[in-house]
Coordinates of C-alpha atoms and ligand atoms in Angstrom, one line a residue:
X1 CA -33.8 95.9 20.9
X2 CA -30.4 94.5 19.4
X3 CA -27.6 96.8 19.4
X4 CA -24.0 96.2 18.8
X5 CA -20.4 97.8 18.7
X6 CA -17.4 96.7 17.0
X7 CA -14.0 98.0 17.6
X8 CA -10.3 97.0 16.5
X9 CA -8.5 95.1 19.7
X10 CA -4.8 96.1 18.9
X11 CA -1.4 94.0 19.5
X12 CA 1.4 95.5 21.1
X13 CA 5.0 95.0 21.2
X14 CA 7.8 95.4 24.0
X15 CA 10.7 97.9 22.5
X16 CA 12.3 97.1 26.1
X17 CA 11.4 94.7 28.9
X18 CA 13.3 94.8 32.2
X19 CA 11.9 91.8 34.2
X20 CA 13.0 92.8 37.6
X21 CA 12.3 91.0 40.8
X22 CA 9.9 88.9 42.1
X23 CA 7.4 89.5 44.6
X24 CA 5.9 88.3 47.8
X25 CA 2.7 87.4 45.5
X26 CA 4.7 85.3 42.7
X27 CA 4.1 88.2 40.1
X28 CA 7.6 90.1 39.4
X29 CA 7.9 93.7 38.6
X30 CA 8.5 94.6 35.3
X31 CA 9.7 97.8 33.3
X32 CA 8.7 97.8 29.8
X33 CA 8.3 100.0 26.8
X34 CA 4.7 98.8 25.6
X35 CA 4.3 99.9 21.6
X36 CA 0.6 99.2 20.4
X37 CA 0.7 98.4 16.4
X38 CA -1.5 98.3 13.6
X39 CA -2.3 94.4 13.6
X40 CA -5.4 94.1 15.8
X41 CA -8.6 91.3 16.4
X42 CA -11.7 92.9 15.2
X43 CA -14.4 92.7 18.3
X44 CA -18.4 92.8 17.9
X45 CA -20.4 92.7 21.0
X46 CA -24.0 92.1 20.8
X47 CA -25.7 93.1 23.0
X48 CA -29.6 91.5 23.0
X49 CA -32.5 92.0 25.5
X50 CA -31.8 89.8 28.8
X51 CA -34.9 89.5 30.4
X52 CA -33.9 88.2 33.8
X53 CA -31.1 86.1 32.1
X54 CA -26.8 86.5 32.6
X55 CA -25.5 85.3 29.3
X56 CA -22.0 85.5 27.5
X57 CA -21.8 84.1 24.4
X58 CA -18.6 83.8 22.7
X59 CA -17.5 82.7 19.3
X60 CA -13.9 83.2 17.7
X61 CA -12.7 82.4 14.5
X62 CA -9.7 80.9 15.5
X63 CA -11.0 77.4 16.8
X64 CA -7.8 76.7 18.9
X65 CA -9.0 79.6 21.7
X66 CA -11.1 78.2 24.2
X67 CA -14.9 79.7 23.9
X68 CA -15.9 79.5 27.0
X69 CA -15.2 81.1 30.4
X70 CA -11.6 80.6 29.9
X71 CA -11.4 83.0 27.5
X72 CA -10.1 86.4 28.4
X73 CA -12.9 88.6 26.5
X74 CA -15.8 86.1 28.6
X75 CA -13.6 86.9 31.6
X76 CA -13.5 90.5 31.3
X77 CA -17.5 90.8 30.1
X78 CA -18.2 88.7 33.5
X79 CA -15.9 91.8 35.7
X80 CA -17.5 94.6 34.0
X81 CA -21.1 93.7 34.7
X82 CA -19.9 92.7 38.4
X83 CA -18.3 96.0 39.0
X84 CA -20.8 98.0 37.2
X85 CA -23.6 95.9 39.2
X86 CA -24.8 94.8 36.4
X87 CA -27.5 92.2 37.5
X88 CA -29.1 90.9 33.7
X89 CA -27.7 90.6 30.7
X90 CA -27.4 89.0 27.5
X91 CA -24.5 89.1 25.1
X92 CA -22.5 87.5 22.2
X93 CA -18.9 88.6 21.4
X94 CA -17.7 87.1 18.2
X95 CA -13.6 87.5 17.8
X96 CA -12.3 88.0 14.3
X97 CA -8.8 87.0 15.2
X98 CA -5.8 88.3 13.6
X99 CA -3.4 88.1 16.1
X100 CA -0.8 85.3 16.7
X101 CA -2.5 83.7 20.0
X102 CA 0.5 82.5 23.0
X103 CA 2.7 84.9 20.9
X104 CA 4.0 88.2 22.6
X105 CA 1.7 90.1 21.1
X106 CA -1.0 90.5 24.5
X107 CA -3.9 89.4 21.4
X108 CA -6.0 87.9 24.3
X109 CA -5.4 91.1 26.7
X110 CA -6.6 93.3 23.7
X111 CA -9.8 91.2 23.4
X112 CA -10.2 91.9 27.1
X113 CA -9.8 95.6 26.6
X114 CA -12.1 95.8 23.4
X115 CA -14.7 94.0 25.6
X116 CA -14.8 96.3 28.6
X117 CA -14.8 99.4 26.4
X118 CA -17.9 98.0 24.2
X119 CA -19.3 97.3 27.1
X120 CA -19.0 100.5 28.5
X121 CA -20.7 102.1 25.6
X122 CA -23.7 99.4 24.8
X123 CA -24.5 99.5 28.8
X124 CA -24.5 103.3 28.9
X125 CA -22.2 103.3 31.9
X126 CA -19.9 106.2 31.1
X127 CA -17.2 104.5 33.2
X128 CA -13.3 106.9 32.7
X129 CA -10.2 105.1 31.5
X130 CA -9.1 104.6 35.2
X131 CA -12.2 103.0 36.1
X132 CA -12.0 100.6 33.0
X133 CA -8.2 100.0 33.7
X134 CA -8.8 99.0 37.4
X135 CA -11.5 96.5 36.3
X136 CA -8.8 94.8 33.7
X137 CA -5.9 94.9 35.9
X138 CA -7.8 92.0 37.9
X139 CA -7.9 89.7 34.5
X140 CA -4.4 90.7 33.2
X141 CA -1.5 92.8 33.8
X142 CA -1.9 93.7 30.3
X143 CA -5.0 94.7 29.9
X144 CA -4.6 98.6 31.4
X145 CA -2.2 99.3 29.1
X146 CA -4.3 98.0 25.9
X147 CA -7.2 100.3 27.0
X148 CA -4.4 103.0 26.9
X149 CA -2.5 101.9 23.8
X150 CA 0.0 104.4 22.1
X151 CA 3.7 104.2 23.5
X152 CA 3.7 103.7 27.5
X153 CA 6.3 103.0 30.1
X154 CA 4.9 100.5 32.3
X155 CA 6.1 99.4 36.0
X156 CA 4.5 97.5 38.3
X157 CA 3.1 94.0 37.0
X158 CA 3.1 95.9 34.3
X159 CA -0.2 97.6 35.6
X160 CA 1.2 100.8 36.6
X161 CA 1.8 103.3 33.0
X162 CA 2.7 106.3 32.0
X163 CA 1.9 107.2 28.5
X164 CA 4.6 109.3 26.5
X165 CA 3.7 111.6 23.8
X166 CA 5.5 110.6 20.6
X167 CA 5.1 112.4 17.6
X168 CA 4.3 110.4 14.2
X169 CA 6.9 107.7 13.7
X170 CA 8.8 107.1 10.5
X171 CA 9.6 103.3 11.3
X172 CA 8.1 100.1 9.9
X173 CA 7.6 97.1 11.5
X174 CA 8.2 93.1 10.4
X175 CA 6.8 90.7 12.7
X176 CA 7.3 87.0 12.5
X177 CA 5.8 84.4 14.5
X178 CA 8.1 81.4 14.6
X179 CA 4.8 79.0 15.5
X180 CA 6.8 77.5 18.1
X181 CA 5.6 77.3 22.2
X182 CA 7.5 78.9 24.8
X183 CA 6.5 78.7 28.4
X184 CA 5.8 82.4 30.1
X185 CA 5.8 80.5 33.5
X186 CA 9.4 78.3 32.9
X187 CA 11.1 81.9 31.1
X188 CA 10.1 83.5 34.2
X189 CA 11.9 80.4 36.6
X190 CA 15.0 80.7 34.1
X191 CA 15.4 84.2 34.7
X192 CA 15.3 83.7 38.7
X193 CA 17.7 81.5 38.1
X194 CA 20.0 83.6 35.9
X195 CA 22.1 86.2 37.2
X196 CA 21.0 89.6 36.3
X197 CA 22.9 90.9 32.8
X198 CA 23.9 94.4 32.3
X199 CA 21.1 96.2 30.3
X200 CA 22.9 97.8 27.6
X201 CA 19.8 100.8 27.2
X202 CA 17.2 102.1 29.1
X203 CA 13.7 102.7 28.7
X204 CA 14.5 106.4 28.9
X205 CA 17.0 105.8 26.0
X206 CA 14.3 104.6 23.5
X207 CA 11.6 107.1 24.3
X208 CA 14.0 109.5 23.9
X209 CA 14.6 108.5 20.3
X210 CA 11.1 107.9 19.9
X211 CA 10.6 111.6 21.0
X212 CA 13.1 112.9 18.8
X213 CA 11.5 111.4 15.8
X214 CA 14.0 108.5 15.3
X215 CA 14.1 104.4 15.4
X216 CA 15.0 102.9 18.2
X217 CA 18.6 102.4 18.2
X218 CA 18.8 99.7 20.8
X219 CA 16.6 97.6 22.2
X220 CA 16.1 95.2 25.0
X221 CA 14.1 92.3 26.6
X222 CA 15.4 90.0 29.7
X223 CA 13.4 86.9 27.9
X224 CA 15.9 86.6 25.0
X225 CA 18.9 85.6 27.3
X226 CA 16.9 82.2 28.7
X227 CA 14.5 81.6 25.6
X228 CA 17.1 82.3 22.8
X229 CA 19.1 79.2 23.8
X230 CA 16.0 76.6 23.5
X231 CA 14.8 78.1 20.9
X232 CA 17.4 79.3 17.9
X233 CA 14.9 80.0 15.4
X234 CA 14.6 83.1 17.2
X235 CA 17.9 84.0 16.7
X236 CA 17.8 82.9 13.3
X237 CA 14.7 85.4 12.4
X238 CA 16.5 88.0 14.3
X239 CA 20.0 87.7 12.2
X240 CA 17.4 87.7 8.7
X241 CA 16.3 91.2 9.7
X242 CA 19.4 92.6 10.9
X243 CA 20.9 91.9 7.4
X244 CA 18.6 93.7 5.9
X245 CA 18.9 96.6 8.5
X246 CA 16.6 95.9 10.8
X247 CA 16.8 96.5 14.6
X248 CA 15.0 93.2 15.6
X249 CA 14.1 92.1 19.6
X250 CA 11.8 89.0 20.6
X251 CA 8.3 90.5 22.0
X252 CA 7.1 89.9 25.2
X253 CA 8.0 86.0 26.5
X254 CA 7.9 85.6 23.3
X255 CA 8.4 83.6 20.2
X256 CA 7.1 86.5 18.6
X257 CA 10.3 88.5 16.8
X258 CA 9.9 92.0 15.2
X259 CA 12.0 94.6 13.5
X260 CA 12.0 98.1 12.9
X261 CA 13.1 99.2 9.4
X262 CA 13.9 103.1 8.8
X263 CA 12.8 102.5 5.1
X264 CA 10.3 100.2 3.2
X265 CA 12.6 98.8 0.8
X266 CA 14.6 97.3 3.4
X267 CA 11.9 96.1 5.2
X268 CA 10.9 94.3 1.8
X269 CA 14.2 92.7 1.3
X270 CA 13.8 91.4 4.5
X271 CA 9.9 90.1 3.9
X272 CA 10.6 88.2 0.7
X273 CA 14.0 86.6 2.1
X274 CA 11.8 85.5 5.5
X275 CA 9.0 84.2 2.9
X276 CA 11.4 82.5 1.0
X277 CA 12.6 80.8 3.9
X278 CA 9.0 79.8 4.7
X279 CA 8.4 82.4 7.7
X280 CA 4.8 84.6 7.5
X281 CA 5.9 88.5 7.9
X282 CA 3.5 90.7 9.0
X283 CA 3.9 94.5 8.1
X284 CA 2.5 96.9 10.6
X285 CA 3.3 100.1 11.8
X286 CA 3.0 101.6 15.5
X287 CA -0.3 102.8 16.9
X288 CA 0.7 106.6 18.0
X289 CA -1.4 109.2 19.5
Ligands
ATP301 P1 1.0 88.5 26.6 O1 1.9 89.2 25.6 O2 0.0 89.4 27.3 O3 1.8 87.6 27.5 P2 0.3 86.5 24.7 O4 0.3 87.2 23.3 O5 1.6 85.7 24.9 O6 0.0 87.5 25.8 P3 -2.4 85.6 24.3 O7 -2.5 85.5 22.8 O8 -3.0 86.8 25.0 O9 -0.8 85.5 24.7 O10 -3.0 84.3 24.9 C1 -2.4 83.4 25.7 C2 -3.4 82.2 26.2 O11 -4.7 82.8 26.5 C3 -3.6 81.2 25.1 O12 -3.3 80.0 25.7 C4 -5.1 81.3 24.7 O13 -5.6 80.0 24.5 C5 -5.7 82.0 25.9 N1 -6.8 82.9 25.5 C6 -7.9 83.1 26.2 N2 -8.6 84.1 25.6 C7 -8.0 84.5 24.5 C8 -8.2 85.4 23.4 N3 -9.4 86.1 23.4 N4 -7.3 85.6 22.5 C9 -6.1 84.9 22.5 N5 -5.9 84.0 23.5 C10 -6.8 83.8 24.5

């Protein structure tokens, strides 16, 4: 008997992103203020008799993601059956995509997530959240913190996260995808490279707005020092919502820039003077719990 599950795979956003040292491993340690938002993937996992077979099937809508075992929903499909010894097994995941791919956004490391928790419920395994996380955390740093979602502090690789409770937020968000490429691995050498700048907040600082029911008031990310200077259409997307009002920050490694916007109308000042200049705004909001 068929049976599937479809669920929303969710982007995030980095309010603040401390890249700290590297490690012994090549990884560096990280401190981040993780934001899951309304744009999200839609996942369906179908899950057919296997016989004696091991098949993953996937299919994406977006034709430039690889379909195949390099993609990170096939990759997390193949650790869930290995931890859950999970000898036969037959399944297609088909990914509606939404989110910007190589954008800041962890779109792939959602997939991954949406997989393993599908999984978890079309297998009957009744695996926790810490079980789940431990299984992701060996695909992508990422991927713990999109089973969690909501606002988190994460350390670590960015693996190890603390959830805060925020009550319903009153800010908007713009996001704008530059459709340029920026390299994760050479942002990470640059920063090596770079001597360490004063952070001008903390990730206390923004959770403590958060948790007082206001915006942000400053944010932060280490990547915008080195990939700013390639790349000015960053800072050029980032000046467009400031006028407006908006508290903007690149996401992640980036190219991905957002802003927060106390009030609609200035976020909507902002969105038609980006569309006019040919950007793509997305409006979302954040994902609390
Ligand atoms: P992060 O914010 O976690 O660094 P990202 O948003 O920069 O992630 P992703 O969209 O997760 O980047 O994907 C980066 C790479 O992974 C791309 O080169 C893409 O081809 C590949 N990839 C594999 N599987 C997927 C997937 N399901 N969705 C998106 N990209 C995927």
């Amino acid at each position: 008997m068929n049976r599937t599950v479809t669920t929303k795979a969710y982007a995030k956003i980095n309010l603040f992103l401390d890249v700290k040292e590297k490690r012994p491993d090549g990884y560096h340690n990280i401190e981040s203020v993780m934001q899951q938002i309304s744009l999200f993937d839609t996942i369906t996992v179908l899950r057919s008799d296997a016989g004696n077979s091991k098949n993953i099937s996937i299919e994406c809508t977006d034709k430039s993601i690889p379909e195949d075992k390099r993609n990170i929903a096939y990759k997390c499909a193949e650790a869930f059956f290995e931890k859950f010894e999970i000898k036969n097994y037959d399944i297609t995941i088909h990914i509606d995509k939404r989110i910007p791919s190589a954008a800041g956004l962890a779109g792939g490391s959602s997939d991954g997530a949406a997989v393993l928790t599908s999984l978890n419920i079309l297998f009957d395994v009744n695996a926790g959240i810490s079980e789940l996380c431990e299984t992701g955390a060996k695909i992508g740093a990422d991927i713990p913190f999109c089973l969690i979602g909501g606002t988190c502090i994460c350390s670590g690789i960015g693996d190890v996260i603390v959830p805060c409770d925020i009550p319903q937020t009153s800010y908007q968000i713009l996001l704008v995808f530059p459709g340029i490429a920026v390299s994760t691995a050479a942002a990470y050498k640059l920063i090596d490279e770079t001597e360490r700048e004063e952070r001008l907040c903390s990730a206390e600082d923004i959770i403590s707005d958060l948790q007082n029911g206001r915006m942000p008031s400053k944010l932060y990310n280490s990547f915008e020092k080195v990939t700013i200077p390639e790349n000015p259409i960053i800072d050029e997307i980032k000046r467009i919502m400031q006028k407006f009002g908006g508290n903007s920050l690149m996401s992640g490694s980036g190219p991905t820039v957002f802003g927060l916007f106390r009030d609609e109308e200035s976020l909507n000042k902002a969105k038609i003077d980006l569309l006019a200049k040919g950007f793509r705004p997305y409006v979302c909001v954040p994902n609390t719990k």
